[in-house]
Coordinates of C-alpha atoms in Angstrom, one line a residue:
M364 CA -16.5 64.4 -3.1
G365 CA -14.1 67.2 -2.5
Q366 CA -11.8 67.5 0.5
G367 CA -13.7 69.8 2.7
N368 CA -11.5 72.1 4.9
K369 CA -8.5 69.7 4.8
S370 CA -5.4 70.9 2.8
I371 CA -4.1 68.0 0.7
G372 CA -0.6 67.3 -0.6
L373 CA 0.3 64.7 -3.2
A374 CA 3.8 63.2 -3.8
L375 CA 4.5 61.3 -7.0
G376 CA 7.7 59.3 -7.6
G377 CA 8.9 58.5 -11.0
L378 CA 10.0 54.8 -11.7
G379 CA 10.1 54.1 -15.4
G380 CA 7.4 51.7 -16.5
S381 CA 5.7 51.9 -13.1
N382 CA 4.6 55.5 -13.6
A383 CA 1.2 54.1 -14.5
H384 CA 0.7 53.8 -10.7
G385 CA 1.0 57.5 -10.1
V386 CA -1.1 58.2 -13.1
G387 CA -3.8 56.2 -11.7
V388 CA -3.7 58.0 -8.4
L389 CA -3.9 61.3 -10.3
Q390 CA -7.0 60.0 -12.1
A391 CA -8.5 58.9 -8.8
M392 CA -8.0 62.5 -7.4
R393 CA -9.7 64.0 -10.4
S394 CA -12.6 61.6 -10.1
L395 CA -13.2 62.5 -6.5
D396 CA -12.7 66.2 -7.2
V397 CA -9.7 66.5 -4.8
R398 CA -7.2 69.1 -5.7
P399 CA -4.0 69.3 -3.6
A400 CA -2.6 72.5 -2.3
A401 CA 1.0 71.1 -2.8
L402 CA 2.2 68.5 -5.4
S403 CA 5.6 67.1 -5.9
C404 CA 6.8 64.9 -8.7
T405 CA 10.0 63.4 -10.0
S406 CA 11.3 61.9 -13.2
G407 CA 8.7 60.7 -15.6
M408 CA 5.9 61.8 -13.3
I409 CA 6.7 65.3 -14.3
E410 CA 5.2 64.9 -17.7
W411 CA 2.2 63.1 -16.4
T412 CA 1.5 65.8 -13.8
A413 CA 1.5 68.4 -16.6
R414 CA -1.0 66.3 -18.6
W415 CA -3.2 66.0 -15.5
L416 CA -3.1 69.8 -15.0
R417 CA -4.1 70.3 -18.6
G418 CA -7.0 68.1 -18.3
D419 CA -5.7 65.4 -20.7
D420 CA -7.4 61.9 -20.8
L421 CA -4.8 60.1 -18.8
R422 CA -5.8 56.6 -19.6
A423 CA -6.0 57.2 -23.3
E424 CA -2.6 58.9 -23.1
L425 CA -1.2 55.9 -21.3
E426 CA -2.6 53.4 -23.7
G427 CA -0.9 55.3 -26.5
A428 CA 2.4 55.2 -24.7
I429 CA 1.9 51.5 -24.1
S430 CA 1.4 50.8 -27.7
K431 CA 4.6 52.5 -28.7
A432 CA 6.6 50.7 -26.0
K433 CA 5.2 47.3 -26.6
P434 CA 5.3 46.1 -30.2
Y435 CA 4.8 42.5 -29.1
P436 CA 2.2 40.8 -26.9
D437 CA 2.8 40.9 -23.0
T438 CA 3.8 37.3 -23.1
L439 CA 6.9 38.2 -25.0
R440 CA 8.2 40.5 -22.2
G441 CA 11.8 39.8 -23.2
A442 CA 11.1 40.7 -26.9
N443 CA 9.7 44.1 -25.9
W444 CA 12.7 44.8 -23.7
A445 CA 15.0 43.8 -26.5
S446 CA 13.1 46.2 -28.8
I447 CA 13.6 49.1 -26.4
L448 CA 17.4 48.3 -26.3
V449 CA 17.7 48.1 -30.1
A450 CA 15.3 50.8 -31.1
G451 CA 14.8 52.9 -28.1
L452 CA 11.5 54.3 -26.7
P453 CA 9.6 56.2 -29.4
G454 CA 9.3 59.8 -28.6
V455 CA 11.5 59.5 -25.5
F456 CA 14.9 58.2 -26.5
R457 CA 16.8 56.4 -29.2
T458 CA 19.9 54.1 -28.9
A459 CA 23.3 55.8 -29.1
L460 CA 24.7 53.6 -31.6
P461 CA 26.0 56.4 -33.9
E462 CA 27.6 58.1 -30.8
R463 CA 29.3 54.7 -29.8
L464 CA 30.8 54.2 -33.4
Q465 CA 32.1 57.8 -33.4
R466 CA 33.7 57.3 -30.0
W467 CA 35.6 54.4 -31.5
M468 CA 36.9 56.6 -34.3
L469 CA 38.5 58.9 -31.9
P470 CA 42.3 58.4 -31.1
F471 CA 43.1 56.8 -27.7
N472 CA 45.9 55.1 -25.8
P473 CA 45.4 51.4 -26.4
L474 CA 47.3 50.8 -23.0
D475 CA 44.7 52.8 -21.2
T476 CA 42.1 50.4 -19.6
T477 CA 39.7 53.3 -18.9
A478 CA 39.8 54.4 -22.6
W479 CA 38.7 50.8 -23.6
L480 CA 35.9 50.7 -21.1
D481 CA 34.7 54.2 -22.3
R482 CA 34.4 52.7 -25.8
A483 CA 33.3 49.1 -25.0
L484 CA 30.9 50.0 -22.2
P485 CA 30.1 53.7 -22.4
A486 CA 27.8 55.5 -20.0
Q487 CA 25.8 56.9 -23.0
Q488 CA 23.4 54.2 -24.0
W489 CA 20.5 56.3 -25.2
V490 CA 20.0 59.7 -26.6
P491 CA 16.9 61.7 -25.6
V492 CA 14.5 62.8 -28.5
R493 CA 11.8 64.9 -26.8
P494 CA 11.5 68.0 -28.7
D495 CA 12.2 71.3 -26.9
A496 CA 8.5 72.2 -27.3
V497 CA 7.7 69.5 -24.7
F498 CA 10.0 71.1 -22.1
Y499 CA 8.6 74.6 -22.7
E500 CA 4.9 73.3 -22.5
I501 CA 5.6 71.6 -19.2
A502 CA 7.3 74.6 -17.7
D503 CA 4.5 76.9 -18.9
T504 CA 1.8 74.5 -17.5
F505 CA 3.5 74.5 -14.2
N506 CA 4.1 78.2 -13.8
Q507 CA 0.6 79.1 -14.9
T508 CA -0.9 76.9 -12.2
G509 CA -1.6 79.5 -9.4
D510 CA -3.5 77.3 -6.9
I511 CA -0.9 74.5 -6.5
A512 CA 2.5 74.7 -5.1
L513 CA 4.5 72.5 -7.6
F514 CA 7.9 70.9 -7.1
F515 CA 10.2 68.7 -9.0
N516 CA 14.0 68.2 -8.8
C517 CA 17.3 67.5 -10.6
Y518 CA 20.7 66.7 -9.3
D519 CA 24.2 68.3 -9.9
P520 CA 26.9 65.7 -9.5
D521 CA 29.6 68.3 -9.8
D522 CA 28.3 70.2 -6.8
G523 CA 26.7 67.3 -5.0
C524 CA 23.6 69.5 -4.8
E525 CA 19.9 68.8 -5.3
I526 CA 18.0 71.5 -7.1
V527 CA 14.3 71.6 -6.4
H528 CA 12.4 73.7 -9.0
T529 CA 9.1 75.3 -8.0
N530 CA 6.5 77.6 -9.5
P531 CA 5.5 81.0 -8.0
A532 CA 2.9 79.3 -5.9
G533 CA 5.6 77.0 -4.6
F534 CA 8.0 79.8 -3.6
N535 CA 5.2 81.4 -1.7
Y536 CA 4.4 78.2 0.0
L537 CA 8.0 77.6 1.0
K538 CA 8.7 81.2 2.2
T539 CA 5.6 81.0 4.5
L540 CA 6.8 77.7 5.8
W541 CA 10.4 78.9 6.3
A542 CA 9.3 82.1 7.9
A543 CA 7.0 80.3 10.5
R544 CA 10.1 78.2 11.5
G545 CA 12.3 81.3 11.8
L546 CA 14.6 80.2 8.9
T547 CA 16.5 82.8 6.8
T548 CA 17.2 82.2 3.1
E549 CA 20.0 83.3 1.0
D550 CA 19.8 84.3 -2.7
V551 CA 21.8 81.8 -4.8
G552 CA 22.1 82.7 -8.4
G553 CA 18.4 83.6 -8.8
G554 CA 17.2 80.8 -6.6
L555 CA 16.9 80.4 -2.8
E556 CA 18.8 78.4 -0.2
P557 CA 17.3 78.1 3.2
E558 CA 19.4 78.3 6.3
R559 CA 20.7 74.7 6.9
V560 CA 20.1 73.1 10.3
G561 CA 23.6 71.6 10.3
P562 CA 26.7 71.4 8.1
H563 CA 26.4 67.8 7.3
G564 CA 23.1 67.3 5.6
P565 CA 22.4 67.2 1.9
R566 CA 22.5 70.6 0.2
V567 CA 19.2 71.6 -1.5
V568 CA 18.8 74.8 -3.6
Y569 CA 15.3 76.1 -4.8
E570 CA 15.1 77.6 -8.3
P571 CA 12.3 78.6 -10.7
I572 CA 10.8 76.3 -13.3
T573 CA 12.2 76.7 -16.8
A574 CA 12.2 74.6 -19.9
E575 CA 16.0 73.7 -19.2
A576 CA 15.0 72.7 -15.7
V577 CA 12.4 70.2 -17.0
R578 CA 15.1 68.9 -19.5
D579 CA 17.5 68.4 -16.6
A580 CA 14.9 66.7 -14.5
L581 CA 14.2 64.2 -17.3
W582 CA 17.9 63.4 -18.1
L583 CA 18.6 59.8 -17.3
N584 CA 22.1 58.4 -16.4
A585 CA 22.0 56.4 -19.5
Y586 CA 22.0 59.6 -21.7
G587 CA 25.6 60.1 -20.5
F588 CA 27.5 62.8 -18.8
G589 CA 29.2 65.9 -20.0
T590 CA 28.0 65.4 -23.6
R591 CA 28.1 68.3 -26.0
A592 CA 24.3 68.5 -25.9
H593 CA 24.2 68.5 -22.1
P594 CA 27.4 70.0 -20.6
R595 CA 25.9 71.2 -17.3
Q596 CA 25.9 67.6 -15.8
R597 CA 22.5 68.1 -14.0
I598 CA 20.5 64.9 -14.2
D599 CA 17.1 63.4 -13.1
G600 CA 16.6 64.2 -9.5
A601 CA 14.8 60.8 -8.8
Y602 CA 18.3 59.2 -8.4
A603 CA 19.0 61.4 -5.4
R604 CA 15.4 61.7 -4.0
Q605 CA 12.7 59.8 -5.7
F606 CA 10.0 61.4 -3.5
I607 CA 10.0 65.1 -2.4
L608 CA 8.4 65.0 1.0
S609 CA 10.3 67.3 3.4
E610 CA 8.9 70.3 1.7
M611 CA 5.3 69.0 1.6
V612 CA 4.8 69.3 5.4
D613 CA 2.5 72.3 5.5
V614 CA -0.6 70.2 4.6
D615 CA -3.1 68.3 6.7
I616 CA -3.0 65.1 4.7
L617 CA -0.1 64.0 2.5
F618 CA -0.8 61.2 -0.1
I619 CA 2.1 59.4 -1.5
A620 CA 1.8 57.3 -4.7
R621 CA 4.3 54.7 -4.2
P622 CA 5.3 52.7 -7.4
Q623 CA 7.2 50.2 -5.3
A624 CA 6.6 48.8 -1.8
Y625 CA 8.9 48.6 1.2
A626 CA 8.5 44.8 1.1
W627 CA 9.8 42.8 -1.6
L628 CA 6.8 41.2 -3.3
G629 CA 7.0 37.7 -4.9
R630 CA 9.9 35.3 -4.8
A631 CA 13.2 36.3 -3.5
P632 CA 15.7 37.5 -6.3
Q633 CA 17.1 34.5 -8.1
N634 CA 19.0 36.1 -11.1
Y635 CA 20.9 39.1 -12.2
A636 CA 17.8 41.0 -13.5
E637 CA 16.0 40.4 -10.2
I638 CA 19.1 41.5 -8.1
R639 CA 19.3 44.7 -10.2
D640 CA 15.6 45.3 -9.6
F641 CA 16.0 44.6 -5.8
E642 CA 18.9 47.0 -5.6
T643 CA 17.1 49.8 -7.4
E644 CA 14.1 49.5 -5.0
L645 CA 16.4 49.5 -2.0
W646 CA 18.2 52.6 -3.4
F647 CA 15.0 54.5 -4.1
N648 CA 13.5 53.6 -0.7
A649 CA 16.5 55.0 1.2
A650 CA 15.8 58.7 0.8
Y651 CA 12.1 58.1 1.1
G652 CA 12.4 56.3 4.4
Q653 CA 14.6 59.0 5.9
Q654 CA 12.2 61.7 5.1
I655 CA 9.2 59.6 6.4
K656 CA 11.1 59.1 9.6
A657 CA 11.7 62.7 10.1
I658 CA 8.0 63.5 9.5
E659 CA 6.8 60.9 11.9
M660 CA 9.3 62.0 14.5
V661 CA 7.8 65.5 14.4
N662 CA 4.3 64.2 14.6
L663 CA 5.3 62.2 17.6
W664 CA 6.8 65.2 19.4
I665 CA 3.6 67.2 18.7
R666 CA 1.4 64.5 20.1
E667 CA 3.6 64.2 23.2
G668 CA 3.7 68.0 23.6
K669 CA 7.4 68.2 23.2
L670 CA 7.0 70.5 20.1
K671 CA 4.8 73.5 20.0
D672 CA 4.3 76.1 17.4
N673 CA 7.6 77.1 15.8
G674 CA 6.0 76.5 12.4
Y675 CA 5.6 72.7 12.8
K676 CA 2.3 70.8 12.4
A677 CA 1.3 67.2 12.5
V678 CA 0.9 65.6 9.0
Q679 CA -1.3 62.7 8.2
L680 CA 0.8 60.3 5.9
E681 CA -1.2 58.2 3.5
P682 CA 1.1 56.1 1.3
I683 CA -0.7 54.3 -1.6
E684 CA 1.6 51.5 -2.6
I685 CA 1.5 49.4 -5.7
E686 CA 0.2 45.9 -5.0
V687 CA 2.4 43.9 -7.5
Q688 CA 6.0 43.4 -8.0
R689 CA 7.2 45.1 -11.3
S690 CA 10.3 43.5 -12.9
Y691 CA 13.6 44.7 -14.3
F692 CA 12.1 44.2 -17.7
D693 CA 9.2 46.5 -16.9
Y694 CA 11.2 49.7 -16.4
F695 CA 10.1 51.2 -19.6
A696 CA 7.0 49.2 -20.3
E697 CA 3.9 50.5 -18.8
D698 CA 0.9 48.2 -18.1
I699 CA -2.8 49.4 -18.2
T700 CA -3.7 47.0 -15.4
V701 CA -1.2 49.0 -13.1
F702 CA -3.2 52.1 -14.0
D703 CA -6.6 50.5 -13.3
N704 CA -5.5 49.0 -10.0
A705 CA -4.0 52.3 -8.8
Y706 CA -7.2 54.1 -9.9
R707 CA -9.2 51.6 -7.8
I708 CA -7.1 51.5 -4.6
G709 CA -6.4 55.3 -5.0
Q710 CA -10.2 56.1 -5.0
N711 CA -10.8 53.8 -1.9
H712 CA -7.8 55.1 0.0
I713 CA -8.4 58.8 -0.7
R714 CA -12.0 58.6 0.1
L715 CA -11.5 56.7 3.4
A716 CA -8.8 59.0 4.6
L717 CA -10.9 62.1 3.9
E718 CA -14.0 60.5 5.6
Q719 CA -12.0 59.5 8.7
T720 CA -10.8 63.1 9.2
E721 CA -14.2 64.8 8.8

């Protein structure tokens, strides 16, 4: 099909066991011969984006991941979740039982409540086991992609700063966008920080893609903070901004593969697990909603003639939302039906959006 003369953007947001939705949308783009000019991804979607760029069989790769994460039938959802808690996720993380036992062996003040909590309920629940070769391969794949501006993020809690990593094509994309808007940039330790509109907004720095950057972007909260293996404190950027949208506004159509909906699907939360699921979706929707609001406000001002030139353009937003409610127990358990549904609705949505703009 192709995309004609329309520039396309694709934003992918990671969400544990719902990454299959974004993978299905990637497969839909491949089947329609649509290649975005700009693509952003966070958390687990970083690895799936690299596989898509390499031309891997995404459905086969997903089936392999599912077989590792689900040793029991889907009817035993609780057993599969318990298996992950006890044994970890093969190839991704293991449980931090040895580290927990070692922590108890260290001397501490028995009158210190915090010291007891650090040992009884430590932040470090899992230990990442992806080999370094995976991070280098992803970084090389992204940096060697010259026709797509690629973005992913991590977050530094110590500085309260989000770091967006981008490939050479991404830096060219951003510099063109910033120059059109009359923004100046400052060199920050080998990266760039654009002129901020005001002093109170979130601080974002742009840095090149390295293997260490990929490692940071896949560092879950449950891996712990300030460990010997990871003293820098940078963590998975999806916790700060699940979708990178504000940088994607120099395209005509922006598709957004949403692994959760704005509305709560199914029955209202009735137990602890459902409340945690509800809280997570509200949390992840917060940064997404603010970015969407800003883009739609600019679109409105352009339509009303209040904003002309100055590097701004109208962007057609096309969210592709998952159609089912994924539960708390599905955060690390993918489902092939999620992929198949996303592939189906992704194809229909992308085809219709492109046909309407011809």
